[in-house]
Amino acid sequence: MSYDPPPPSYPYRPPDSSPSYDTYPWLPQQPPRPPEPAGRRPQRHAALGHHSDLRVLRSAYRWQRRVATLTALGYFVLFLILSAFAPSFMTSTVTDGLPTGLLLALLQVPVTWLAIALYEQTARRRVDPLADRIRRQAELDARREGTR
């Protein structure tokens, strides 16, 4: 049996290669972009796709979803854990004939309503103003592009 040397580590550049080896050979080569015409006004702000407000809006949506989800699911998981690992606590009575487990199960509906209320409140306070501001900015950008 012969021993073959291990393949070369990547990125591997053949010794007699052209500079175009860095790109994929099956993709067409992109021609260089022409320079901007001199008569155009430079943009005062970045294009909407690269705007930092979109990142802020995404993080606000993420925070909003986490709060609402963790409120509803957290309570439900707590109820399941107590049911599985603390049966004596869940069967103890709060008042005459009302077990703690039943009381906690009935509280699931108000906790879900609380999660919905938190979702709406964070939407009104944090997410909607950001979305409205981005929407107005996009409309202004569209009008500016339309007048050119």
CSV table of N, CA and C in Angstrom, one decimal:
chain,number,residue,atom,x,y,z
A,1,MET,N,0.8,-1.2,0.0
A,1,MET,CA,0.0,0.0,0.0
A,1,MET,C,0.9,1.3,0.0
A,2,SER,N,0.5,2.2,-0.8
A,2,SER,CA,1.3,3.4,-0.9
A,2,SER,C,0.6,4.5,0.0
A,3,TYR,N,1.4,5.4,0.4
A,3,TYR,CA,0.9,6.5,1.2
A,3,TYR,C,0.8,7.7,0.4
A,4,ASP,N,-0.4,8.3,0.3
A,4,ASP,CA,-0.6,9.5,-0.5
A,4,ASP,C,-0.6,10.7,0.5
A,5,PRO,N,0.1,11.7,0.1
A,5,PRO,CA,0.1,12.9,1.0
A,5,PRO,C,-1.3,13.5,1.2
A,6,PRO,N,-1.5,14.1,2.3
A,6,PRO,CA,-2.9,14.7,2.5
A,6,PRO,C,-3.1,15.8,1.5
A,7,PRO,N,-4.3,16.0,1.2
A,7,PRO,CA,-4.6,17.1,0.2
A,7,PRO,C,-4.2,18.5,0.8
A,8,PRO,N,-3.9,19.4,0.0
A,8,PRO,CA,-3.5,20.7,0.5
A,8,PRO,C,-4.6,21.4,1.3
A,9,SER,N,-4.2,22.2,2.2
A,9,SER,CA,-5.2,23.0,3.0
A,9,SER,C,-5.7,24.1,2.2
A,10,TYR,N,-7.0,24.5,2.4
A,10,TYR,CA,-7.6,25.5,1.7
A,10,TYR,C,-7.4,26.8,2.4
A,11,PRO,N,-7.4,28.0,1.7
A,11,PRO,CA,-7.6,28.1,0.3
A,11,PRO,C,-6.3,27.7,-0.5
A,12,TYR,N,-6.4,26.9,-1.5
A,12,TYR,CA,-5.3,26.4,-2.3
A,12,TYR,C,-5.3,27.2,-3.6
A,13,ARG,N,-4.2,27.7,-3.9
A,13,ARG,CA,-4.0,28.5,-5.1
A,13,ARG,C,-2.9,27.8,-6.0
A,14,PRO,N,-3.3,27.3,-7.2
A,14,PRO,CA,-2.3,26.6,-8.0
A,14,PRO,C,-1.2,27.6,-8.4
A,15,PRO,N,0.0,27.1,-8.6
A,15,PRO,CA,1.1,28.0,-8.8
A,15,PRO,C,0.9,28.9,-10.1
A,16,ASP,N,0.4,28.4,-11.1
A,16,ASP,CA,0.3,29.1,-12.4
A,16,ASP,C,-1.2,29.6,-12.6
A,17,SER,N,-1.8,30.1,-11.6
A,17,SER,CA,-3.2,30.5,-11.7
A,17,SER,C,-3.3,32.0,-12.0
A,18,SER,N,-4.4,32.4,-12.6
A,18,SER,CA,-4.6,33.8,-12.8
A,18,SER,C,-5.3,34.4,-11.6
A,19,PRO,N,-5.4,35.8,-11.5
A,19,PRO,CA,-6.1,36.4,-10.4
A,19,PRO,C,-7.6,36.0,-10.4
A,20,SER,N,-8.2,35.6,-11.5
A,20,SER,CA,-9.6,35.3,-11.5
A,20,SER,C,-9.9,33.9,-10.8
A,21,TYR,N,-8.8,33.3,-10.3
A,21,TYR,CA,-9.0,32.0,-9.7
A,21,TYR,C,-9.8,32.2,-8.3
A,22,ASP,N,-9.7,33.4,-7.8
A,22,ASP,CA,-10.4,33.7,-6.5
A,22,ASP,C,-11.9,33.6,-6.6
A,23,THR,N,-12.4,33.8,-7.8
A,23,THR,CA,-13.9,33.7,-8.0
A,23,THR,C,-14.3,32.4,-8.5
A,24,TYR,N,-15.5,32.0,-8.4
A,24,TYR,CA,-16.0,30.7,-8.9
A,24,TYR,C,-16.0,30.7,-10.4
A,25,PRO,N,-15.4,29.7,-11.1
A,25,PRO,CA,-15.3,29.7,-12.5
A,25,PRO,C,-16.6,29.6,-13.2
A,26,TRP,N,-17.6,29.1,-12.6
A,26,TRP,CA,-18.9,28.9,-13.3
A,26,TRP,C,-19.8,30.1,-13.2
A,27,LEU,N,-19.4,31.1,-12.4
A,27,LEU,CA,-20.2,32.3,-12.3
A,27,LEU,C,-19.6,33.3,-13.3
A,28,PRO,N,-20.5,34.1,-14.0
A,28,PRO,CA,-19.9,35.1,-14.9
A,28,PRO,C,-19.2,36.2,-14.2
A,29,GLN,N,-18.2,36.7,-14.8
A,29,GLN,CA,-17.4,37.8,-14.2
A,29,GLN,C,-18.3,39.1,-14.3
A,30,GLN,N,-18.3,39.8,-13.2
A,30,GLN,CA,-19.1,41.0,-13.1
A,30,GLN,C,-18.2,42.2,-13.7
A,31,PRO,N,-18.8,42.9,-14.6
A,31,PRO,CA,-18.0,44.1,-15.1
A,31,PRO,C,-17.9,45.2,-14.0
A,32,PRO,N,-16.9,46.0,-14.0
A,32,PRO,CA,-16.9,47.0,-13.0
A,32,PRO,C,-18.0,48.0,-13.2
A,33,ARG,N,-18.5,48.6,-12.1
A,33,ARG,CA,-19.6,49.5,-12.2
A,33,ARG,C,-19.1,50.8,-12.7
A,34,PRO,N,-20.0,51.4,-13.6
A,34,PRO,CA,-19.6,52.8,-14.1
A,34,PRO,C,-19.7,53.8,-13.0
A,35,PRO,N,-18.9,54.9,-13.1
A,35,PRO,CA,-19.0,55.9,-12.0
A,35,PRO,C,-20.3,56.6,-12.0
A,36,GLU,N,-20.7,57.2,-10.9
A,36,GLU,CA,-22.0,57.9,-10.8
A,36,GLU,C,-22.0,59.1,-11.7
A,37,PRO,N,-23.1,59.4,-12.3
A,37,PRO,CA,-23.1,60.7,-13.2
A,37,PRO,C,-22.9,61.9,-12.3
A,38,ALA,N,-22.3,62.9,-12.9
A,38,ALA,CA,-22.0,64.1,-12.1
A,38,ALA,C,-23.2,64.9,-11.8
A,39,GLY,N,-24.3,64.8,-12.5
A,39,GLY,CA,-25.5,65.6,-12.3
A,39,GLY,C,-26.3,65.2,-11.1
A,40,ARG,N,-26.1,64.0,-10.6
A,40,ARG,CA,-26.9,63.5,-9.5
A,40,ARG,C,-26.5,64.1,-8.1
A,41,ARG,N,-27.6,64.3,-7.3
A,41,ARG,CA,-27.3,64.7,-6.0
A,41,ARG,C,-26.9,63.5,-5.1
A,42,PRO,N,-25.9,63.7,-4.2
A,42,PRO,CA,-25.6,62.6,-3.3
A,42,PRO,C,-26.7,62.4,-2.3
A,43,GLN,N,-26.9,61.2,-1.9
A,43,GLN,CA,-28.0,60.9,-0.9
A,43,GLN,C,-27.5,61.4,0.5
A,44,ARG,N,-28.4,62.0,1.2
A,44,ARG,CA,-28.0,62.5,2.6
A,44,ARG,C,-28.0,61.3,3.6
A,45,HIS,N,-28.7,60.3,3.3
A,45,HIS,CA,-28.7,59.2,4.3
A,45,HIS,C,-28.6,57.9,3.5
A,46,ALA,N,-28.3,56.8,4.2
A,46,ALA,CA,-28.1,55.5,3.6
A,46,ALA,C,-29.4,55.0,3.0
A,47,ALA,N,-29.3,54.1,2.1
A,47,ALA,CA,-30.5,53.5,1.5
A,47,ALA,C,-31.3,52.7,2.6
A,48,LEU,N,-32.6,52.5,2.4
A,48,LEU,CA,-33.4,52.0,3.4
A,48,LEU,C,-33.0,50.6,3.8
A,49,GLY,N,-32.5,49.8,2.9
A,49,GLY,CA,-32.1,48.4,3.2
A,49,GLY,C,-30.9,48.4,4.2
A,50,HIS,N,-30.1,49.4,4.3
A,50,HIS,CA,-29.0,49.4,5.2
A,50,HIS,C,-29.2,50.3,6.4
A,51,HIS,N,-30.4,50.7,6.6
A,51,HIS,CA,-30.7,51.7,7.6
A,51,HIS,C,-30.7,51.0,9.0
A,52,SER,N,-30.1,51.8,10.0
A,52,SER,CA,-30.0,51.2,11.3
A,52,SER,C,-31.4,51.1,12.0
A,53,ASP,N,-32.4,51.9,11.5
A,53,ASP,CA,-33.7,51.8,12.1
A,53,ASP,C,-34.3,50.4,11.9
A,54,LEU,N,-34.0,49.7,10.8
A,54,LEU,CA,-34.5,48.4,10.6
A,54,LEU,C,-34.0,47.4,11.6
A,55,ARG,N,-32.7,47.6,11.9
A,55,ARG,CA,-32.1,46.7,13.0
A,55,ARG,C,-32.8,46.9,14.3
A,56,VAL,N,-33.1,48.2,14.6
A,56,VAL,CA,-33.8,48.5,15.9
A,56,VAL,C,-35.2,48.0,15.9
A,57,LEU,N,-35.8,48.1,14.7
A,57,LEU,CA,-37.2,47.5,14.6
A,57,LEU,C,-37.2,46.0,14.8
A,58,ARG,N,-36.3,45.4,14.2
A,58,ARG,CA,-36.2,43.9,14.3
A,58,ARG,C,-36.0,43.5,15.8
A,59,SER,N,-35.1,44.2,16.5
A,59,SER,CA,-34.8,43.9,17.9
A,59,SER,C,-36.0,44.2,18.7
A,60,ALA,N,-36.8,45.2,18.4
A,60,ALA,CA,-38.0,45.5,19.1
A,60,ALA,C,-39.1,44.4,18.9
A,61,TYR,N,-39.2,44.0,17.7
A,61,TYR,CA,-40.1,42.9,17.4
A,61,TYR,C,-39.7,41.6,18.2
A,62,ARG,N,-38.4,41.4,18.2
A,62,ARG,CA,-37.9,40.2,18.9
A,62,ARG,C,-38.2,40.3,20.4
A,63,TRP,N,-37.9,41.4,21.0
A,63,TRP,CA,-38.2,41.6,22.4
A,63,TRP,C,-39.7,41.5,22.7
A,64,GLN,N,-40.5,42.0,21.8
A,64,GLN,CA,-41.9,41.9,22.0
A,64,GLN,C,-42.4,40.5,22.0
A,65,ARG,N,-41.9,39.7,21.1
A,65,ARG,CA,-42.3,38.3,21.0
A,65,ARG,C,-41.8,37.5,22.2
A,66,ARG,N,-40.6,37.8,22.6
A,66,ARG,CA,-40.1,37.1,23.8
A,66,ARG,C,-40.9,37.3,25.1
A,67,VAL,N,-41.2,38.6,25.3
A,67,VAL,CA,-42.0,38.9,26.5
A,67,VAL,C,-43.3,38.2,26.5
A,68,ALA,N,-44.1,38.3,25.4
A,68,ALA,CA,-45.4,37.7,25.4
A,68,ALA,C,-45.3,36.1,25.4
A,69,THR,N,-44.3,35.6,24.7
A,69,THR,CA,-44.2,34.1,24.7
A,69,THR,C,-43.8,33.6,26.1
A,70,LEU,N,-42.8,34.2,26.7
A,70,LEU,CA,-42.3,33.8,28.0
A,70,LEU,C,-43.3,34.0,29.1
A,71,THR,N,-44.2,35.0,28.9
A,71,THR,CA,-45.2,35.1,29.9
A,71,THR,C,-46.2,34.0,29.9
A,72,ALA,N,-46.7,33.7,28.7
A,72,ALA,CA,-47.7,32.6,28.6
A,72,ALA,C,-47.1,31.2,28.8
A,73,LEU,N,-46.0,31.0,28.1
A,73,LEU,CA,-45.4,29.6,28.2
A,73,LEU,C,-44.8,29.4,29.5
A,74,GLY,N,-44.2,30.5,30.1
A,74,GLY,CA,-43.5,30.3,31.4
A,74,GLY,C,-44.5,29.9,32.5
A,75,TYR,N,-45.7,30.5,32.4
A,75,TYR,CA,-46.7,30.1,33.4
A,75,TYR,C,-47.2,28.7,33.2
A,76,PHE,N,-47.4,28.3,31.9
A,76,PHE,CA,-47.9,27.0,31.6
A,76,PHE,C,-46.8,25.9,32.0
A,77,VAL,N,-45.6,26.2,31.8
A,77,VAL,CA,-44.5,25.3,32.1
A,77,VAL,C,-44.4,25.2,33.7
A,78,LEU,N,-44.6,26.3,34.3
A,78,LEU,CA,-44.6,26.3,35.8
A,78,LEU,C,-45.7,25.4,36.3
A,79,PHE,N,-46.9,25.5,35.7
A,79,PHE,CA,-48.0,24.7,36.1
A,79,PHE,C,-47.7,23.2,35.9
A,80,LEU,N,-47.1,22.9,34.7
A,80,LEU,CA,-46.8,21.5,34.4
A,80,LEU,C,-45.7,20.9,35.4
A,81,ILE,N,-44.7,21.7,35.7
A,81,ILE,CA,-43.7,21.3,36.6
A,81,ILE,C,-44.3,21.0,38.0
A,82,LEU,N,-45.1,22.0,38.5
A,82,LEU,CA,-45.7,21.8,39.8
A,82,LEU,C,-46.6,20.6,39.8
A,83,SER,N,-47.3,20.3,38.7
A,83,SER,CA,-48.2,19.1,38.6
A,83,SER,C,-47.4,17.8,38.7
A,84,ALA,N,-46.2,17.8,38.1
A,84,ALA,CA,-45.4,16.6,38.0
A,84,ALA,C,-44.6,16.4,39.3
A,85,PHE,N,-44.0,17.5,39.8
A,85,PHE,CA,-43.1,17.3,40.9
A,85,PHE,C,-43.6,17.7,42.3
A,86,ALA,N,-44.7,18.4,42.3
A,86,ALA,CA,-45.3,18.8,43.6
A,86,ALA,C,-46.7,18.4,43.7
A,87,PRO,N,-47.1,17.1,43.7
A,87,PRO,CA,-48.5,16.8,43.7
A,87,PRO,C,-49.2,17.1,45.0
A,88,SER,N,-48.4,17.1,46.1
A,88,SER,CA,-49.0,17.4,47.4
A,88,SER,C,-49.4,18.9,47.5
A,89,PHE,N,-48.6,19.7,46.8
A,89,PHE,CA,-48.9,21.2,46.8
A,89,PHE,C,-50.1,21.4,45.9
A,90,MET,N,-50.2,20.7,44.8
A,90,MET,CA,-51.3,20.9,43.8
A,90,MET,C,-52.6,20.3,44.4
A,91,THR,N,-52.6,19.4,45.3
A,91,THR,CA,-53.8,18.8,45.8
A,91,THR,C,-54.2,19.5,47.1
A,92,SER,N,-53.4,20.3,47.7
A,92,SER,CA,-53.7,21.0,48.9
A,92,SER,C,-54.9,22.0,48.6
A,93,THR,N,-55.7,22.3,49.5
A,93,THR,CA,-56.9,23.1,49.3
A,93,THR,C,-56.6,24.6,49.7
A,94,VAL,N,-57.1,25.5,48.8
A,94,VAL,CA,-56.9,26.9,49.1
A,94,VAL,C,-58.1,27.3,50.0
A,95,THR,N,-59.3,27.0,49.6
A,95,THR,CA,-60.5,27.3,50.4
A,95,THR,C,-61.3,26.0,50.5
A,96,ASP,N,-62.5,26.0,50.9
A,96,ASP,CA,-63.3,24.8,51.1
A,96,ASP,C,-63.5,24.1,49.7
A,97,GLY,N,-62.8,23.0,49.5
A,97,GLY,CA,-62.9,22.2,48.4
A,97,GLY,C,-62.3,22.7,47.1
A,98,LEU,N,-61.5,23.8,47.1
A,98,LEU,CA,-60.9,24.3,45.9
A,98,LEU,C,-59.4,23.9,45.9
A,99,PRO,N,-58.9,23.0,45.2
A,99,PRO,CA,-57.5,22.6,45.2
A,99,PRO,C,-56.6,23.7,44.5
A,100,THR,N,-55.4,23.7,45.0
A,100,THR,CA,-54.5,24.7,44.4
A,100,THR,C,-54.3,24.5,42.9
A,101,GLY,N,-54.2,23.2,42.5
A,101,GLY,CA,-54.0,22.9,41.1
A,101,GLY,C,-55.1,23.4,40.2
A,102,LEU,N,-56.3,23.3,40.7
A,102,LEU,CA,-57.5,23.8,39.9
A,102,LEU,C,-57.4,25.3,39.8
A,103,LEU,N,-57.1,26.0,40.9
A,103,LEU,CA,-57.0,27.4,40.9
A,103,LEU,C,-55.9,27.9,40.0
A,104,LEU,N,-54.7,27.2,40.0
A,104,LEU,CA,-53.7,27.6,39.0
A,104,LEU,C,-54.1,27.3,37.6
A,105,ALA,N,-54.8,26.3,37.4
A,105,ALA,CA,-55.3,26.0,36.0
A,105,ALA,C,-56.3,27.1,35.5
A,106,LEU,N,-57.2,27.5,36.4
A,106,LEU,CA,-58.1,28.5,36.1
A,106,LEU,C,-57.4,29.9,35.8
A,107,LEU,N,-56.3,30.1,36.5
A,107,LEU,CA,-55.5,31.3,36.3
A,107,LEU,C,-54.8,31.4,35.0
A,108,GLN,N,-54.8,30.3,34.2
A,108,GLN,CA,-54.1,30.2,32.9
A,108,GLN,C,-54.7,31.2,32.0
A,109,VAL,N,-56.1,31.3,32.0
A,109,VAL,CA,-56.8,32.2,31.1
A,109,VAL,C,-56.4,33.7,31.3
A,110,PRO,N,-56.5,34.2,32.6
A,110,PRO,CA,-56.0,35.6,32.8
A,110,PRO,C,-54.6,35.8,32.4
A,111,VAL,N,-53.7,34.8,32.7
A,111,VAL,CA,-52.3,35.0,32.3
A,111,VAL,C,-52.1,35.1,30.8
A,112,THR,N,-52.9,34.3,30.1
A,112,THR,CA,-52.9,34.4,28.6
A,112,THR,C,-53.3,35.8,28.2
A,113,TRP,N,-54.4,36.3,28.8
A,113,TRP,CA,-54.9,37.7,28.5
A,113,TRP,C,-53.8,38.7,28.8
A,114,LEU,N,-53.1,38.5,29.9
A,114,LEU,CA,-52.0,39.4,30.3
A,114,LEU,C,-50.9,39.3,29.2
A,115,ALA,N,-50.6,38.2,28.7
A,115,ALA,CA,-49.6,38.1,27.6
A,115,ALA,C,-50.0,38.8,26.4
A,116,ILE,N,-51.3,38.7,26.1
A,116,ILE,CA,-51.8,39.5,24.9
A,116,ILE,C,-51.7,41.0,25.2
A,117,ALA,N,-52.1,41.4,26.4
A,117,ALA,CA,-52.0,42.8,26.7
A,117,ALA,C,-50.6,43.3,26.7
A,118,LEU,N,-49.6,42.6,27.2
A,118,LEU,CA,-48.2,43.0,27.1
A,118,LEU,C,-47.8,43.1,25.7
A,119,TYR,N,-48.2,42.2,24.8
A,119,TYR,CA,-47.9,42.2,23.4
A,119,TYR,C,-48.4,43.5,22.8
A,120,GLU,N,-49.6,43.8,23.0
A,120,GLU,CA,-50.2,45.0,22.4
A,120,GLU,C,-49.6,46.3,23.0
A,121,GLN,N,-49.3,46.3,24.3
A,121,GLN,CA,-48.7,47.5,24.9
A,121,GLN,C,-47.3,47.7,24.3
A,122,THR,N,-46.5,46.7,24.2
A,122,THR,CA,-45.1,46.9,23.6
A,122,THR,C,-45.2,47.2,22.2
A,123,ALA,N,-46.2,46.7,21.5
A,123,ALA,CA,-46.4,47.1,20.1
A,123,ALA,C,-46.7,48.6,20.0
A,124,ARG,N,-47.6,49.1,20.8
A,124,ARG,CA,-48.0,50.5,20.7
A,124,ARG,C,-46.8,51.4,21.2
A,125,ARG,N,-46.1,51.0,22.2
A,125,ARG,CA,-45.1,51.8,22.8
A,125,ARG,C,-43.7,51.8,22.0
A,126,ARG,N,-43.3,50.6,21.5
A,126,ARG,CA,-42.0,50.5,21.0
A,126,ARG,C,-41.9,50.2,19.5
A,127,VAL,N,-42.8,49.3,19.0
A,127,VAL,CA,-42.7,48.8,17.7
A,127,VAL,C,-43.4,49.7,16.7
A,128,ASP,N,-44.6,50.1,16.9
A,128,ASP,CA,-45.4,50.9,16.0
A,128,ASP,C,-44.8,52.2,15.7
A,129,PRO,N,-44.2,53.0,16.7
A,129,PRO,CA,-43.6,54.3,16.3
A,129,PRO,C,-42.4,54.1,15.4
A,130,LEU,N,-41.6,53.0,15.6
A,130,LEU,CA,-40.5,52.8,14.8
A,130,LEU,C,-40.9,52.4,13.4
A,131,ALA,N,-41.9,51.5,13.3
A,131,ALA,CA,-42.4,51.1,12.0
A,131,ALA,C,-43.0,52.3,11.2
A,132,ASP,N,-43.7,53.2,11.9
A,132,ASP,CA,-44.3,54.4,11.3
A,132,ASP,C,-43.2,55.3,10.8
A,133,ARG,N,-42.2,55.5,11.6
A,133,ARG,CA,-41.1,56.3,11.1
A,133,ARG,C,-40.3,55.8,9.9
A,134,ILE,N,-40.1,54.5,9.9
A,134,ILE,CA,-39.5,53.8,8.7
A,134,ILE,C,-40.4,53.9,7.5
A,135,ARG,N,-41.7,53.8,7.7
A,135,ARG,CA,-42.6,53.9,6.6
A,135,ARG,C,-42.6,55.3,6.0
A,136,ARG,N,-42.7,56.3,6.9
A,136,ARG,CA,-42.6,57.7,6.4
A,136,ARG,C,-41.3,58.0,5.6
A,137,GLN,N,-40.2,57.4,6.1
A,137,GLN,CA,-38.9,57.7,5.5
A,137,GLN,C,-38.9,57.0,4.1
A,138,ALA,N,-39.5,55.8,4.0
A,138,ALA,CA,-39.5,55.1,2.8
A,138,ALA,C,-40.4,55.8,1.7
A,139,GLU,N,-41.5,56.4,2.2
A,139,GLU,CA,-42.3,57.2,1.3
A,139,GLU,C,-41.6,58.4,0.8
A,140,LEU,N,-40.9,59.1,1.7
A,140,LEU,CA,-40.1,60.2,1.2
A,140,LEU,C,-39.0,59.8,0.3
A,141,ASP,N,-38.3,58.7,0.5
A,141,ASP,CA,-37.3,58.2,-0.4
A,141,ASP,C,-37.9,57.9,-1.8
A,142,ALA,N,-39.1,57.3,-1.8
A,142,ALA,CA,-39.7,56.9,-3.0
A,142,ALA,C,-40.1,58.2,-3.8
A,143,ARG,N,-40.6,59.2,-3.1
A,143,ARG,CA,-41.0,60.5,-3.8
A,143,ARG,C,-39.7,61.1,-4.4
A,144,ARG,N,-38.6,61.1,-3.6
A,144,ARG,CA,-37.4,61.7,-4.1
A,144,ARG,C,-36.9,61.0,-5.3
A,145,GLU,N,-36.9,59.7,-5.3
A,145,GLU,CA,-36.5,58.9,-6.5
A,145,GLU,C,-37.4,59.1,-7.7
A,146,GLY,N,-38.7,59.3,-7.4
A,146,GLY,CA,-39.7,59.6,-8.5
A,146,GLY,C,-39.5,60.9,-9.2
A,147,THR,N,-39.0,61.9,-8.5
A,147,THR,CA,-38.8,63.3,-9.0
A,147,THR,C,-37.5,63.4,-9.8
A,148,ARG,N,-36.7,62.4,-9.8
A,148,ARG,CA,-35.4,62.5,-10.5
A,148,ARG,C,-35.6,62.0,-11.9
